[in-house]
């Protein structure tokens, strides 16, 4: 496992994340100057108009910009259903560079024991389908089937992770997978890695949906603006 806690330097830049997971700016294009400029290309220049600088206007602008970035992220990573655990480092960097995850949120993941499992080529969606096909009608298997169905639902709705409902379901799935990994259920190393990949993705999805209030949105927007 590759925990975020293995990063000795405080998480305060995309470069730190890239170095920690071997994700170069060349690979993702997210941390490059051109990438940053592209992210901000749609942002209009600050206005001297009093109404335009009103806090409520910044909140609305920040919320809309964040939603657009989340939709773009979901399209790039999840639209074709091929997301696998080896893409988690790239996803983390993308979420951070786009201002969807803050320093504080990433550090909270660190403190919660967030892990990135060894890379598996099989997509998480295919793994879920494969596992569902092997489950029986026992009570334990029915519960696991429900968890897997919810995990797949979250993966299909990653463009809506700002929604508290999506974040809450992702958090519930992460808790269920934790219980599964801590149980006596016999799992192969490959299964453990894949379930850990699902858990880590759910933790990310849950974390990105926590700041829904106007104050949090405003602070996130202002922090992102200061970076550039």
Short mmCIF file of C-alpha atoms in Angstrom, two decimals:
data_model
loop_
_atom_site.label_atom_id
_atom_site.label_comp_id
_atom_site.label_asym_id
_atom_site.label_seq_id
_atom_site.Cartn_x
_atom_site.Cartn_y
_atom_site.Cartn_z
CA UNK A 1 0.00 0.00 0.00
CA UNK A 2 1.11 3.57 -0.63
CA UNK A 3 -0.32 5.79 2.11
CA UNK A 4 -0.56 9.55 1.80
CA UNK A 5 1.22 9.62 5.15
CA UNK A 6 4.37 8.48 3.34
CA UNK A 7 4.68 12.07 2.13
CA UNK A 8 7.16 13.65 4.53
CA UNK A 9 6.67 17.16 3.16
CA UNK A 10 3.35 18.87 4.05
CA UNK A 11 0.88 18.65 1.19
CA UNK A 12 0.96 22.15 -0.26
CA UNK A 13 1.56 21.72 -3.95
CA UNK A 14 0.71 19.50 -6.89
CA UNK A 15 4.42 18.81 -7.29
CA UNK A 16 4.51 17.09 -3.90
CA UNK A 17 1.68 14.80 -4.91
CA UNK A 18 3.30 14.09 -8.25
CA UNK A 19 6.64 13.22 -6.65
CA UNK A 20 5.00 11.03 -4.03
CA UNK A 21 3.28 8.80 -6.58
CA UNK A 22 5.64 9.11 -9.53
CA UNK A 23 3.10 11.13 -11.48
CA UNK A 24 4.98 13.68 -13.54
CA UNK A 25 3.47 16.87 -14.90
CA UNK A 26 4.25 15.55 -18.35
CA UNK A 27 2.01 12.55 -17.77
CA UNK A 28 -0.99 14.45 -16.51
CA UNK A 29 -0.55 17.95 -17.86
CA UNK A 30 -2.35 19.14 -14.75
CA UNK A 31 0.57 20.65 -12.89
CA UNK A 32 2.19 22.37 -15.85
CA UNK A 33 1.98 26.11 -16.45
CA UNK A 34 -0.08 25.48 -19.55
CA UNK A 35 -2.41 23.24 -17.56
CA UNK A 36 -2.92 25.88 -14.89
CA UNK A 37 -3.56 28.52 -17.53
CA UNK A 38 -6.08 26.24 -19.21
CA UNK A 39 -7.90 25.69 -15.93
CA UNK A 40 -8.18 29.43 -15.41
CA UNK A 41 -8.85 30.37 -19.02
CA UNK A 42 -12.56 30.75 -18.40
CA UNK A 43 -12.16 32.96 -15.34
CA UNK A 44 -12.92 36.60 -15.97
CA UNK A 45 -10.64 39.37 -14.73
CA UNK A 46 -11.45 40.94 -11.34
CA UNK A 47 -13.99 43.72 -11.59
CA UNK A 48 -13.94 47.01 -9.73
CA UNK A 49 -17.73 46.96 -9.62
CA UNK A 50 -18.91 46.73 -6.00
CA UNK A 51 -21.71 44.31 -6.80
CA UNK A 52 -19.38 42.02 -8.73
CA UNK A 53 -17.05 41.85 -5.74
CA UNK A 54 -19.83 41.02 -3.31
CA UNK A 55 -19.19 37.80 -1.35
CA UNK A 56 -22.37 36.18 -2.66
CA UNK A 57 -21.17 36.72 -6.22
CA UNK A 58 -17.85 35.05 -5.43
CA UNK A 59 -19.66 32.12 -3.82
CA UNK A 60 -21.83 31.61 -6.88
CA UNK A 61 -18.88 32.00 -9.23
CA UNK A 62 -16.77 29.60 -7.19
CA UNK A 63 -19.55 27.02 -7.03
CA UNK A 64 -20.16 27.15 -10.77
CA UNK A 65 -16.45 26.92 -11.57
CA UNK A 66 -16.00 24.02 -9.17
CA UNK A 67 -18.97 22.19 -10.70
CA UNK A 68 -17.52 22.61 -14.18
CA UNK A 69 -14.18 21.22 -13.07
CA UNK A 70 -15.85 18.25 -11.38
CA UNK A 71 -17.82 17.49 -14.54
CA UNK A 72 -14.63 17.67 -16.63
CA UNK A 73 -12.84 15.38 -14.17
CA UNK A 74 -15.67 12.85 -14.27
CA UNK A 75 -15.66 12.86 -18.06
CA UNK A 76 -11.89 12.33 -18.24
CA UNK A 77 -11.68 9.61 -15.59
CA UNK A 78 -15.03 7.82 -15.38
CA UNK A 79 -17.09 8.26 -18.52
CA UNK A 80 -15.81 5.13 -20.28
CA UNK A 81 -15.99 2.94 -17.17
CA UNK A 82 -12.30 2.01 -17.33
CA UNK A 83 -11.16 3.62 -14.08
CA UNK A 84 -8.68 1.36 -12.26
CA UNK A 85 -6.72 1.70 -9.03
CA UNK A 86 -3.53 2.61 -10.89
CA UNK A 87 -5.21 5.87 -11.89
CA UNK A 88 -5.77 6.98 -8.28
CA UNK A 89 -2.55 9.07 -8.07
CA UNK A 90 -3.51 10.93 -11.25
CA UNK A 91 -7.02 11.49 -9.90
CA UNK A 92 -5.69 12.83 -6.60
CA UNK A 93 -3.41 15.26 -8.41
CA UNK A 94 -6.24 16.38 -10.69
CA UNK A 95 -8.61 16.98 -7.78
CA UNK A 96 -5.95 18.95 -5.92
CA UNK A 97 -4.75 21.04 -8.86
CA UNK A 98 -8.33 21.91 -9.79
CA UNK A 99 -9.00 23.11 -6.25
CA UNK A 100 -11.60 20.40 -5.62
CA UNK A 101 -9.52 18.98 -2.79
CA UNK A 102 -7.78 21.40 -0.42
CA UNK A 103 -4.61 20.94 1.62
CA UNK A 104 -6.76 20.37 4.69
CA UNK A 105 -8.85 17.69 3.01
CA UNK A 106 -5.78 15.84 1.76
CA UNK A 107 -4.25 15.96 5.21
CA UNK A 108 -7.49 14.61 6.66
CA UNK A 109 -7.20 11.69 4.23
CA UNK A 110 -3.65 11.16 5.45
CA UNK A 111 -4.80 11.06 9.05
CA UNK A 112 -7.59 8.62 8.23
CA UNK A 113 -5.11 6.05 6.92
CA UNK A 114 -5.86 6.56 3.24
CA UNK A 115 -4.02 3.98 1.10
CA UNK A 116 -3.34 3.52 -2.58
CA UNK A 117 -3.16 -0.22 -3.34
CA UNK A 118 -0.73 -1.87 -5.74
CA UNK A 119 -1.83 -1.16 -9.31
CA UNK A 120 -4.29 -3.55 -10.93
CA UNK A 121 -5.01 -3.48 -14.65
CA UNK A 122 -8.62 -4.58 -14.29
CA UNK A 123 -11.06 -1.69 -14.01
CA UNK A 124 -12.96 -1.34 -10.75
CA UNK A 125 -16.26 -1.56 -12.63
CA UNK A 126 -15.27 -4.88 -14.23
CA UNK A 127 -14.08 -6.18 -10.87
CA UNK A 128 -17.40 -5.25 -9.29
CA UNK A 129 -19.30 -7.09 -12.05
CA UNK A 130 -17.02 -10.09 -11.62
CA UNK A 131 -17.56 -10.20 -7.86
CA UNK A 132 -21.32 -9.73 -8.16
CA UNK A 133 -21.51 -12.78 -10.43
CA UNK A 134 -19.93 -15.00 -7.75
CA UNK A 135 -22.17 -13.96 -4.85
CA UNK A 136 -24.86 -16.24 -3.48
CA UNK A 137 -28.19 -15.44 -1.87
CA UNK A 138 -26.83 -15.63 1.66
CA UNK A 139 -27.38 -12.67 3.95
CA UNK A 140 -23.68 -11.78 3.95
CA UNK A 141 -23.47 -11.91 0.17
CA UNK A 142 -26.63 -9.87 -0.27
CA UNK A 143 -25.12 -7.14 1.90
CA UNK A 144 -21.90 -7.20 -0.13
CA UNK A 145 -23.91 -7.09 -3.36
CA UNK A 146 -25.67 -3.97 -2.12
CA UNK A 147 -22.35 -2.35 -1.24
CA UNK A 148 -20.91 -3.15 -4.66
CA UNK A 149 -24.01 -1.79 -6.39
CA UNK A 150 -23.71 1.45 -4.42
CA UNK A 151 -20.01 1.71 -5.27
CA UNK A 152 -20.79 1.40 -8.95
CA UNK A 153 -23.56 3.99 -8.61
CA UNK A 154 -21.10 6.46 -7.06
CA UNK A 155 -18.65 5.82 -9.90
CA UNK A 156 -21.40 6.63 -12.41
CA UNK A 157 -22.26 9.85 -10.60
CA UNK A 158 -18.79 11.27 -10.00
CA UNK A 159 -19.91 14.38 -11.88
CA UNK A 160 -22.24 15.07 -8.93
CA UNK A 161 -19.89 14.50 -6.00
CA UNK A 162 -20.73 17.97 -4.68
CA UNK A 163 -24.11 16.50 -3.73
CA UNK A 164 -24.34 15.51 -0.04
CA UNK A 165 -26.29 12.40 -1.09
CA UNK A 166 -23.42 11.15 -3.24
CA UNK A 167 -20.85 11.95 -0.54
CA UNK A 168 -22.88 10.15 2.12
CA UNK A 169 -23.30 7.05 -0.02
CA UNK A 170 -19.58 7.04 -0.85
CA UNK A 171 -18.76 7.28 2.85
CA UNK A 172 -21.09 4.38 3.62
CA UNK A 173 -19.47 2.22 0.93
CA UNK A 174 -15.99 3.05 2.26
CA UNK A 175 -17.09 1.97 5.75
CA UNK A 176 -18.60 -1.27 4.42
CA UNK A 177 -15.44 -2.10 2.47
CA UNK A 178 -13.33 -1.41 5.56
CA UNK A 179 -15.45 -3.90 7.49
CA UNK A 180 -15.07 -6.43 4.68
CA UNK A 181 -11.28 -6.11 4.62
CA UNK A 182 -11.16 -6.49 8.41
CA UNK A 183 -13.44 -9.53 8.39
CA UNK A 184 -12.61 -13.23 8.22
CA UNK A 185 -13.82 -13.46 4.62
CA UNK A 186 -11.26 -15.23 2.45
CA UNK A 187 -9.90 -12.89 -0.21
CA UNK A 188 -7.01 -13.22 -2.62
CA UNK A 189 -4.35 -10.53 -2.74
CA UNK A 190 -5.82 -9.31 -6.02
CA UNK A 191 -9.27 -9.04 -4.46
CA UNK A 192 -7.88 -7.18 -1.45
CA UNK A 193 -6.12 -4.71 -3.74
CA UNK A 194 -9.26 -4.12 -5.77
CA UNK A 195 -11.47 -3.69 -2.72
CA UNK A 196 -8.90 -1.27 -1.30
CA UNK A 197 -9.04 0.62 -4.60
CA UNK A 198 -12.82 0.91 -4.29
CA UNK A 199 -12.50 2.05 -0.68
CA UNK A 200 -9.90 4.71 -1.56
CA UNK A 201 -12.01 6.04 -4.42
CA UNK A 202 -15.05 6.22 -2.14
CA UNK A 203 -12.98 8.10 0.47
CA UNK A 204 -11.99 10.65 -2.17
CA UNK A 205 -15.58 11.03 -3.36
CA UNK A 206 -16.82 11.46 0.20
CA UNK A 207 -14.17 14.06 1.02
CA UNK A 208 -14.91 16.22 -2.03
CA UNK A 209 -18.57 16.48 -1.09
CA UNK A 210 -18.11 17.74 2.45
CA UNK A 211 -17.78 21.50 1.87
CA UNK A 212 -21.21 22.53 0.66
CA UNK A 213 -21.90 25.68 2.68
CA UNK A 214 -21.46 29.12 1.18
CA UNK A 215 -18.60 30.03 3.52
CA UNK A 216 -16.68 26.90 2.59
CA UNK A 217 -17.25 27.54 -1.10
CA UNK A 218 -16.04 31.13 -0.76
CA UNK A 219 -12.91 30.13 1.17
CA UNK A 220 -12.11 27.45 -1.40
CA UNK A 221 -12.55 29.92 -4.25
CA UNK A 222 -10.38 32.56 -2.60
CA UNK A 223 -7.67 30.04 -1.75
CA UNK A 224 -7.60 28.82 -5.34
CA UNK A 225 -7.39 32.40 -6.64
CA UNK A 226 -4.42 33.14 -4.38
CA UNK A 227 -2.51 30.17 -5.80
CA UNK A 228 -2.52 31.81 -9.22
#
